[in-house]
Short mmCIF file of C-alpha atoms in Angstrom, two decimals:
data_model
loop_
_atom_site.label_atom_id
_atom_site.label_comp_id
_atom_site.label_asym_id
_atom_site.label_seq_id
_atom_site.Cartn_x
_atom_site.Cartn_y
_atom_site.Cartn_z
CA MET A 10 76.65 35.95 68.36
CA ASN A 11 77.41 33.12 65.97
CA GLN A 12 74.71 33.82 63.39
CA GLN A 13 75.79 36.01 60.48
CA HIS A 14 73.06 38.15 58.96
CA ALA A 15 72.73 39.80 55.57
CA TRP A 16 73.42 43.55 55.63
CA GLY A 17 72.21 45.80 52.88
CA ALA A 18 70.68 49.05 51.68
CA ASN A 19 67.74 49.96 49.52
CA TYR A 20 69.52 51.71 46.67
CA THR A 21 68.42 55.26 45.93
CA PRO A 22 70.70 56.63 43.20
CA ARG A 23 72.63 59.67 44.42
CA LYS A 24 72.24 61.47 41.09
CA GLY A 25 68.69 61.89 39.84
CA TRP A 26 67.00 59.59 42.37
CA PHE A 27 64.88 56.92 40.60
CA HIS A 28 64.32 59.27 37.67
CA SER A 29 67.89 58.34 36.71
CA TRP A 30 66.55 55.11 35.19
CA ALA A 31 65.35 57.22 32.25
CA ASN A 32 68.93 58.24 31.42
CA LEU A 33 71.24 55.81 33.20
CA ASP A 34 74.65 57.11 34.31
CA LEU A 35 76.39 53.81 34.97
CA GLY A 36 79.58 55.48 36.19
CA SER A 37 77.65 57.23 38.95
CA VAL A 38 75.96 53.96 39.88
CA GLU A 39 79.32 52.19 40.07
CA ASN A 40 80.64 54.89 42.41
CA ASP A 41 77.56 54.57 44.61
CA PHE A 42 77.97 50.80 44.88
CA ALA A 43 81.68 51.05 45.67
CA THR A 44 80.88 53.31 48.63
CA LEU A 45 78.22 50.90 49.88
CA ALA A 46 80.59 47.94 49.59
CA ASP A 47 83.16 49.89 51.61
CA LEU A 48 80.63 50.08 54.44
CA GLY A 49 80.69 46.29 54.63
CA LEU A 50 77.29 45.73 53.04
CA ASP A 51 76.73 42.50 51.14
CA HIS A 52 73.57 43.34 49.17
CA VAL A 53 71.40 46.03 47.67
CA ARG A 54 67.76 46.16 46.64
CA ILE A 55 67.05 48.06 43.42
CA PHE A 56 63.89 49.63 41.99
CA PRO A 57 63.49 49.95 38.21
CA LEU A 58 60.39 51.91 37.23
CA TRP A 59 57.45 49.98 35.81
CA PRO A 60 56.42 52.66 33.25
CA LEU A 61 59.93 52.59 31.76
CA LEU A 62 60.14 48.81 31.63
CA GLN A 63 56.68 48.40 30.11
CA PRO A 64 55.44 51.65 28.52
CA ASN A 65 52.72 49.75 26.67
CA ARG A 66 50.99 46.60 27.82
CA THR A 67 52.39 44.61 24.90
CA PHE A 68 55.75 46.41 24.65
CA ILE A 69 58.56 45.61 27.09
CA ASP A 70 61.50 47.93 26.43
CA THR A 71 64.63 45.82 25.91
CA LYS A 72 66.87 48.85 26.53
CA ALA A 73 65.26 49.34 29.94
CA ILE A 74 65.76 45.63 30.71
CA ASP A 75 69.43 45.96 29.65
CA ASP A 76 69.80 48.91 32.03
CA VAL A 77 68.54 46.77 34.92
CA LEU A 78 71.06 44.07 34.02
CA ALA A 79 73.85 46.64 33.80
CA VAL A 80 73.03 47.96 37.28
CA THR A 81 72.98 44.45 38.75
CA ASP A 82 76.35 43.75 37.09
CA ALA A 83 77.78 46.95 38.57
CA ALA A 84 76.72 45.77 42.01
CA GLY A 85 78.11 42.29 41.42
CA SER A 86 81.46 43.71 40.34
CA VAL A 87 82.06 45.06 43.87
CA GLY A 88 80.78 41.94 45.62
CA LEU A 89 77.17 42.97 46.26
CA THR A 90 74.26 40.62 45.61
CA VAL A 91 71.08 42.21 44.28
CA SER A 92 67.37 41.84 44.94
CA VAL A 93 65.31 43.42 42.15
CA ASP A 94 61.82 44.84 42.56
CA LEU A 95 59.47 44.17 39.66
CA LEU A 96 56.55 46.65 39.60
CA GLN A 97 57.41 50.22 40.70
CA GLY A 98 54.88 51.03 41.76
CA HIS A 99 55.25 53.25 44.81
CA LEU A 100 58.40 54.97 46.05
CA SER A 101 58.82 57.66 48.73
CA SER A 102 55.23 58.98 48.42
CA PHE A 103 55.22 58.98 44.59
CA ASP A 104 53.25 56.48 42.51
CA PHE A 105 54.63 55.20 39.20
CA LEU A 106 51.96 53.56 37.09
CA PRO A 107 52.14 53.14 33.31
CA ALA A 108 49.78 55.17 31.15
CA TRP A 109 47.90 52.05 30.15
CA VAL A 110 46.36 51.68 33.62
CA SER A 111 45.76 55.38 34.27
CA THR A 112 43.20 58.13 33.50
CA TRP A 113 41.37 57.24 30.25
CA HIS A 114 42.82 53.73 30.41
CA ARG A 115 42.29 53.22 34.13
CA ARG A 116 41.94 49.54 34.99
CA ASN A 117 42.34 47.64 38.21
CA ILE A 118 45.99 46.56 38.45
CA PHE A 119 45.14 43.49 40.51
CA THR A 120 42.03 42.08 38.83
CA ASP A 121 41.80 43.24 35.21
CA PRO A 122 42.73 40.18 33.09
CA ASP A 123 44.57 42.19 30.44
CA VAL A 124 46.57 44.12 33.03
CA VAL A 125 47.51 40.98 34.92
CA SER A 126 48.50 39.30 31.66
CA GLY A 127 50.80 42.23 30.92
CA GLN A 128 52.31 42.11 34.42
CA ARG A 129 53.00 38.41 34.07
CA ALA A 130 54.68 38.96 30.70
CA LEU A 131 57.00 41.51 32.32
CA ALA A 132 57.65 39.13 35.22
CA ARG A 133 58.64 36.35 32.83
CA THR A 134 60.87 38.61 30.75
CA LEU A 135 62.72 40.29 33.60
CA ALA A 136 63.02 37.17 35.74
CA THR A 137 64.38 35.13 32.82
CA GLU A 138 67.12 37.70 32.21
CA LEU A 139 67.98 38.12 35.88
CA ALA A 140 68.21 34.36 36.40
CA THR A 141 71.38 34.39 34.26
CA ARG A 142 73.14 36.57 36.86
CA THR A 143 74.52 34.63 39.81
CA HIS A 144 74.85 37.87 41.80
CA VAL A 145 71.06 38.41 41.63
CA SER A 146 69.40 36.73 44.59
CA GLY A 147 65.78 37.07 43.48
CA LEU A 148 62.86 39.43 42.95
CA THR A 149 60.28 41.24 45.07
CA LEU A 150 56.96 41.85 43.31
CA GLY A 151 56.95 45.60 43.96
CA ASN A 152 57.60 48.15 46.65
CA GLU A 153 54.56 48.11 48.95
CA ILE A 154 52.36 47.69 45.90
CA GLY A 155 49.48 46.66 48.15
CA GLN A 156 49.14 50.32 49.14
CA PHE A 157 47.25 50.84 45.86
CA ALA A 158 44.44 48.76 47.42
CA ALA A 159 44.63 50.40 50.85
CA PRO A 160 41.47 52.10 52.12
CA ARG A 161 43.44 55.37 52.50
CA HIS A 162 44.79 55.50 48.92
CA PRO A 163 43.33 58.50 47.02
CA GLU A 164 42.77 56.44 43.83
CA ARG A 165 42.18 53.04 45.29
CA HIS A 166 42.17 49.84 43.23
CA GLU A 167 39.52 47.97 45.19
CA ILE A 168 39.87 44.22 45.68
CA THR A 169 38.88 41.53 48.14
CA SER A 170 41.35 39.72 50.36
CA HIS A 171 40.85 36.61 48.22
CA GLU A 172 41.68 38.56 45.06
CA ALA A 173 44.78 40.03 46.72
CA TYR A 174 45.99 36.59 47.77
CA GLU A 175 45.38 35.15 44.30
CA TRP A 176 47.21 38.04 42.60
CA LEU A 177 50.26 37.61 44.84
CA ASP A 178 50.28 33.85 44.47
CA GLY A 179 49.98 33.99 40.69
CA MET A 180 52.67 36.63 40.25
CA LEU A 181 55.10 34.77 42.50
CA ALA A 182 54.46 31.56 40.56
CA GLU A 183 55.26 33.39 37.32
CA VAL A 184 58.53 34.69 38.73
CA ARG A 185 59.52 31.29 40.11
CA ALA A 186 58.85 29.54 36.81
CA ALA A 187 61.33 31.82 35.07
CA PHE A 188 63.83 32.09 37.96
CA PRO A 189 63.57 28.85 39.98
CA ARG A 190 66.47 29.35 42.39
CA GLY A 191 64.98 32.47 44.06
CA PRO A 192 64.31 33.48 46.79
CA HIS A 193 61.37 35.69 45.81
CA HIS A 194 59.20 37.95 47.94
CA HIS A 195 56.37 40.41 48.18
CA CYS A 196 56.30 43.36 50.56
CA PHE A 197 53.90 45.73 52.27
CA ASP A 198 53.72 48.52 54.81
CA ASP A 199 52.36 48.41 58.37
CA ASP A 200 48.75 48.60 57.18
CA THR A 201 48.88 44.91 56.31
CA TRP A 202 49.57 44.06 59.97
CA PHE A 203 47.35 46.70 61.59
CA VAL A 204 44.40 47.84 59.41
CA ASP A 205 41.37 45.57 59.66
CA ALA A 206 39.93 46.46 56.24
CA HIS A 207 43.15 46.13 54.25
CA PRO A 208 42.73 43.41 51.57
CA PHE A 209 46.40 42.40 51.80
CA THR A 210 46.27 40.32 54.95
CA PRO A 211 48.77 38.98 57.47
CA ARG A 212 47.94 35.49 56.18
CA ALA A 213 49.20 36.49 52.71
CA ALA A 214 52.25 38.12 54.30
CA VAL A 215 53.37 34.95 56.05
CA GLU A 216 52.20 32.26 53.64
CA LEU A 217 53.42 33.66 50.32
CA GLY A 218 57.02 34.33 49.32
CA ASP A 219 60.17 32.58 50.45
CA SER A 220 60.30 34.57 53.67
CA THR A 221 58.22 37.19 55.44
CA THR A 222 59.21 40.80 54.84
CA VAL A 223 58.87 43.63 57.35
CA HIS A 224 58.94 47.39 56.65
CA SER A 225 59.41 49.35 59.86
CA TRP A 226 58.44 53.02 59.86
CA ILE A 227 57.96 54.72 63.20
CA PHE A 228 55.90 57.55 61.64
CA GLY A 229 52.97 55.11 61.23
CA GLY A 230 51.91 55.57 64.86
CA ALA A 231 54.73 54.61 67.22
CA ALA A 232 56.39 58.03 67.08
CA GLN A 233 53.08 59.83 67.45
CA ARG A 234 52.40 57.79 70.59
CA TYR A 235 55.79 58.25 72.25
CA GLY A 236 57.24 61.44 70.75
CA ILE A 237 60.36 62.68 68.98
CA ASP A 238 63.53 60.75 69.89
CA ALA A 239 61.60 58.70 72.46
CA PRO A 240 63.60 55.76 73.84
CA GLU A 241 60.85 53.39 72.74
CA LEU A 242 61.30 54.09 69.02
CA PRO A 243 64.36 51.87 68.35
CA HIS A 244 62.29 48.92 69.65
CA PHE A 245 59.57 49.29 67.00
CA ALA A 246 61.20 47.15 64.32
CA ARG A 247 61.59 44.35 66.86
CA TYR A 248 57.90 44.65 67.70
CA LEU A 249 57.00 44.15 64.04
CA LEU A 250 59.24 41.08 63.89
CA GLU A 251 57.36 39.66 66.87
CA VAL A 252 54.03 40.52 65.19
CA ALA A 253 55.16 38.59 62.10
CA ASP A 254 56.18 35.71 64.36
CA LEU A 255 52.72 35.67 65.93
CA TRP A 256 51.10 35.45 62.49
CA HIS A 257 53.42 32.60 61.52
CA ARG A 258 51.87 30.61 64.33
CA VAL A 259 48.32 31.77 63.58
CA SER A 260 48.75 30.60 59.98
CA GLY A 261 50.56 27.37 60.83
CA GLN A 262 53.85 28.32 59.23
CA PRO A 263 57.13 26.59 60.12
CA SER A 264 58.65 27.85 63.36
CA ASP A 265 61.87 28.71 61.53
CA ARG A 266 60.33 30.72 58.69
CA PRO A 267 62.81 33.56 58.11
CA VAL A 268 61.91 37.24 58.31
CA TRP A 269 63.70 39.89 56.29
CA LEU A 270 63.71 43.40 57.77
CA GLN A 271 63.55 44.76 54.24
CA GLU A 272 63.04 48.43 55.07
CA VAL A 273 63.82 50.45 58.16
CA GLY A 274 64.97 54.05 58.44
CA ALA A 275 65.40 57.08 60.68
CA PRO A 276 62.80 59.65 59.56
CA THR A 277 62.89 63.28 60.63
CA PRO A 278 61.44 64.94 62.62
CA TRP A 279 60.68 61.83 64.67
CA VAL A 280 64.40 61.02 64.80
CA SER A 281 66.52 64.14 65.12
CA PRO A 282 69.47 64.25 62.69
CA HIS A 283 71.97 64.21 65.55
CA ASN A 284 70.28 61.09 66.93
CA ALA A 285 70.07 59.09 63.67
CA ALA A 286 73.19 56.99 64.31
CA ASP A 287 72.05 56.07 67.82
CA PHE A 288 68.57 55.22 66.50
CA LEU A 289 70.16 53.00 63.87
CA GLU A 290 72.27 51.17 66.43
CA GLY A 291 69.38 50.70 68.82
CA THR A 292 67.15 49.41 66.03
CA VAL A 293 69.80 47.02 64.74
CA ARG A 294 70.67 45.61 68.16
CA ALA A 295 66.99 45.10 68.95
CA ALA A 296 66.26 43.40 65.63
CA LEU A 297 69.25 41.07 65.75
CA GLY A 298 67.87 39.32 68.82
CA TYR A 299 64.92 37.98 66.84
CA ARG A 300 65.86 34.36 66.18
CA ASN A 301 64.57 34.09 62.60
CA LEU A 302 65.95 37.36 61.25
CA SER A 303 67.68 36.77 57.91
CA GLY A 304 68.95 40.27 57.30
CA ILE A 305 68.54 44.03 57.55
CA THR A 306 68.27 46.33 54.53
CA TRP A 307 68.42 49.99 55.55
CA TRP A 308 66.27 52.65 53.89
CA CYS A 309 68.07 54.07 52.22
CA SER A 310 71.54 54.22 50.65
CA HIS A 311 71.70 57.91 49.66
CA ASP A 312 69.89 61.10 50.63
CA VAL A 313 67.55 62.65 48.08
CA SER A 314 69.01 65.86 46.68
CA ARG A 315 67.31 69.06 47.81
CA THR A 316 67.31 70.12 44.15
CA LEU A 317 64.36 67.72 43.67
CA ALA A 318 61.00 69.15 44.67
CA ASP A 319 57.83 68.09 46.45
CA PHE A 320 59.05 65.17 48.56
CA PRO A 321 57.83 64.95 52.14
CA ASP A 322 60.63 66.53 54.13
CA LEU A 323 61.56 63.29 55.87
CA GLU A 324 62.49 61.66 52.54
CA TYR A 325 65.45 63.97 51.96
CA SER A 326 67.64 62.75 54.82
CA LEU A 327 67.11 58.99 55.17
CA GLY A 328 70.38 57.93 53.54
CA LEU A 329 73.50 56.34 54.95
CA ILE A 330 75.37 58.60 52.50
CA ASP A 331 74.55 62.23 51.72
CA SER A 332 73.73 63.62 48.27
CA ASN A 333 77.36 64.70 47.83
CA GLY A 334 78.60 61.14 48.33
CA GLU A 335 79.91 61.57 51.89
CA VAL A 336 79.23 58.82 54.42
CA LYS A 337 77.01 60.13 57.23
CA PRO A 338 77.39 59.23 60.93
CA ALA A 339 74.59 56.65 60.53
CA GLY A 340 76.56 54.98 57.73
CA GLU A 341 79.70 54.95 59.84
CA ARG A 342 77.77 53.43 62.73
CA LEU A 343 76.36 50.70 60.50
CA ARG A 344 79.86 49.90 59.24
CA ASP A 345 81.03 49.54 62.85
CA LEU A 346 78.13 47.25 63.74
CA ILE A 347 78.80 45.01 60.75
CA SER A 348 82.44 44.73 61.80
CA LEU A 349 81.39 43.83 65.33
CA GLU A 350 79.11 41.05 64.12
CA LYS A 351 81.80 39.63 61.86
CA ALA A 352 84.10 39.57 64.89
CA GLY A 353 81.42 37.84 66.98
CA GLU A 354 81.19 40.82 69.34
CA LEU A 355 77.73 42.23 68.63
CA SER A 356 75.33 41.52 71.47
CA ALA A 357 71.55 41.33 71.12
CA THR A 358 68.66 40.37 73.38
CA PRO A 359 66.76 37.16 72.51
CA THR A 360 63.01 36.83 72.87
CA SER A 361 61.89 36.10 76.41
CA THR A 362 60.13 32.89 77.34
CA GLN A 363 57.36 35.14 78.68
CA SER A 364 54.62 36.49 76.41
CA VAL A 365 52.19 39.33 75.93
CA ILE A 366 48.75 37.82 75.33
CA VAL A 367 46.58 38.86 72.38
CA GLU A 368 42.97 37.98 73.15
CA GLY A 369 40.53 37.10 70.37
CA LEU A 370 42.69 37.64 67.28
CA ARG A 371 40.93 36.21 64.23
CA PRO A 372 43.00 34.30 61.62
CA ASP A 373 41.38 36.19 58.72
CA GLY A 374 42.90 39.44 59.99
CA SER A 375 39.53 41.15 60.35
CA ASN A 376 40.51 42.45 63.81
CA ARG A 377 44.28 42.72 63.33
CA SER A 378 44.13 46.23 64.81
CA LEU A 379 44.29 44.47 68.20
CA THR A 380 48.08 44.76 67.85
CA ASN A 381 48.40 48.20 66.21
CA THR A 382 50.44 51.05 67.67
CA GLY A 383 47.44 52.45 69.53
CA SER A 384 46.56 49.15 71.18
CA ASP A 385 46.96 47.98 74.75
CA VAL A 386 48.97 45.03 73.41
CA PHE A 387 51.52 47.37 71.87
CA GLY A 388 51.71 49.47 75.02
CA GLU A 389 52.23 46.43 77.25
CA TRP A 390 54.88 44.97 74.91
CA MET A 391 56.71 48.29 74.79
CA ASP A 392 56.66 48.58 78.60
CA PHE A 393 58.70 45.38 78.74
CA ALA A 394 60.96 46.43 75.85
CA ARG A 395 61.74 49.71 77.62
CA ARG A 396 63.10 47.61 80.48
CA GLY A 397 65.21 45.51 78.13
CA GLU A 398 62.89 42.50 77.73
CA TYR A 399 61.51 41.50 74.35
CA ARG A 400 58.44 39.34 74.77
CA SER A 401 56.74 37.17 72.19
CA LEU A 402 53.10 37.72 71.31
CA GLU A 403 50.78 34.78 71.97
CA LEU A 404 47.11 34.10 71.34
CA GLY A 405 44.90 34.18 74.40
#
């Protein structure tokens, strides 16, 4: 392969998880980044917490902003570029919303004018500071923040698809005005591609932001369909890349619009711990054959410590590095794959000239479930993938 991709990890601090932002231990962060750089990674994605950055709608904490800058500088010092998420938002099953949009002050985070004004003020402030760092590549609006509007969310912030599109477009414009060189993104989970009633639509996914992002989690249906350690599971990320490619065409986007595989991981019990490295390699090799892939950012850098309570069990073991700082077999395998690509020796399967046909897909996404993990389309596509052929998806 001649194309060189970006290789990175979503940074989960080894000590204190994301709660560590409240009392930053920069020495620990520097050690974490040095280990990631030794794996051959070239970037990290970081997740400061919205309630700490902006504890009051009209008060942005300059110390919290300085902590973000210090973490980006620590990454830059070992040769890592940094993508910074803005509104956290949602992380590993926990929601982090500031008090001024919760309980007695509950307001819709996408449509309330005062809330949106506060978000835009934070976007301007953080983006302006980050723009001074050449090792910062850009911002993502928030980690799967659209899940707050998902029909399944227990405290849903209800919006229309038009309101979702306008919120994304306005926030991205605010970030770009303060940080013109970008690139800047928004991100979402599988519901955006597969759930008919979700207000964050595939059109928004492929039209807004400097590239399309994909978050690949087999526990959203693929693993339930095929089973633990099934040979189909490493193909799922590639399927999502092909789904994104289909929506590029549906929405009239350029044929070379890049796609960033921004999150992908090996969750237990669907991937057995002894199989995690093989799952990683299979996923990576499958994804690399997609022609417009810009990079892969593994979820996540470090395991969550078992001293922290109440996480879903799968969240504790997703790291490339364990909670003691030791590189796991999956991390070693990723290091080997990066070395192979740099040497031009990493093979991958390109998309076939043949297609799986999707009949009757509507551009507004109102029947996007035609391609979900329970669909005939998915089953047919996976039948070919199991035989080593990755087909495109085409409208019938």
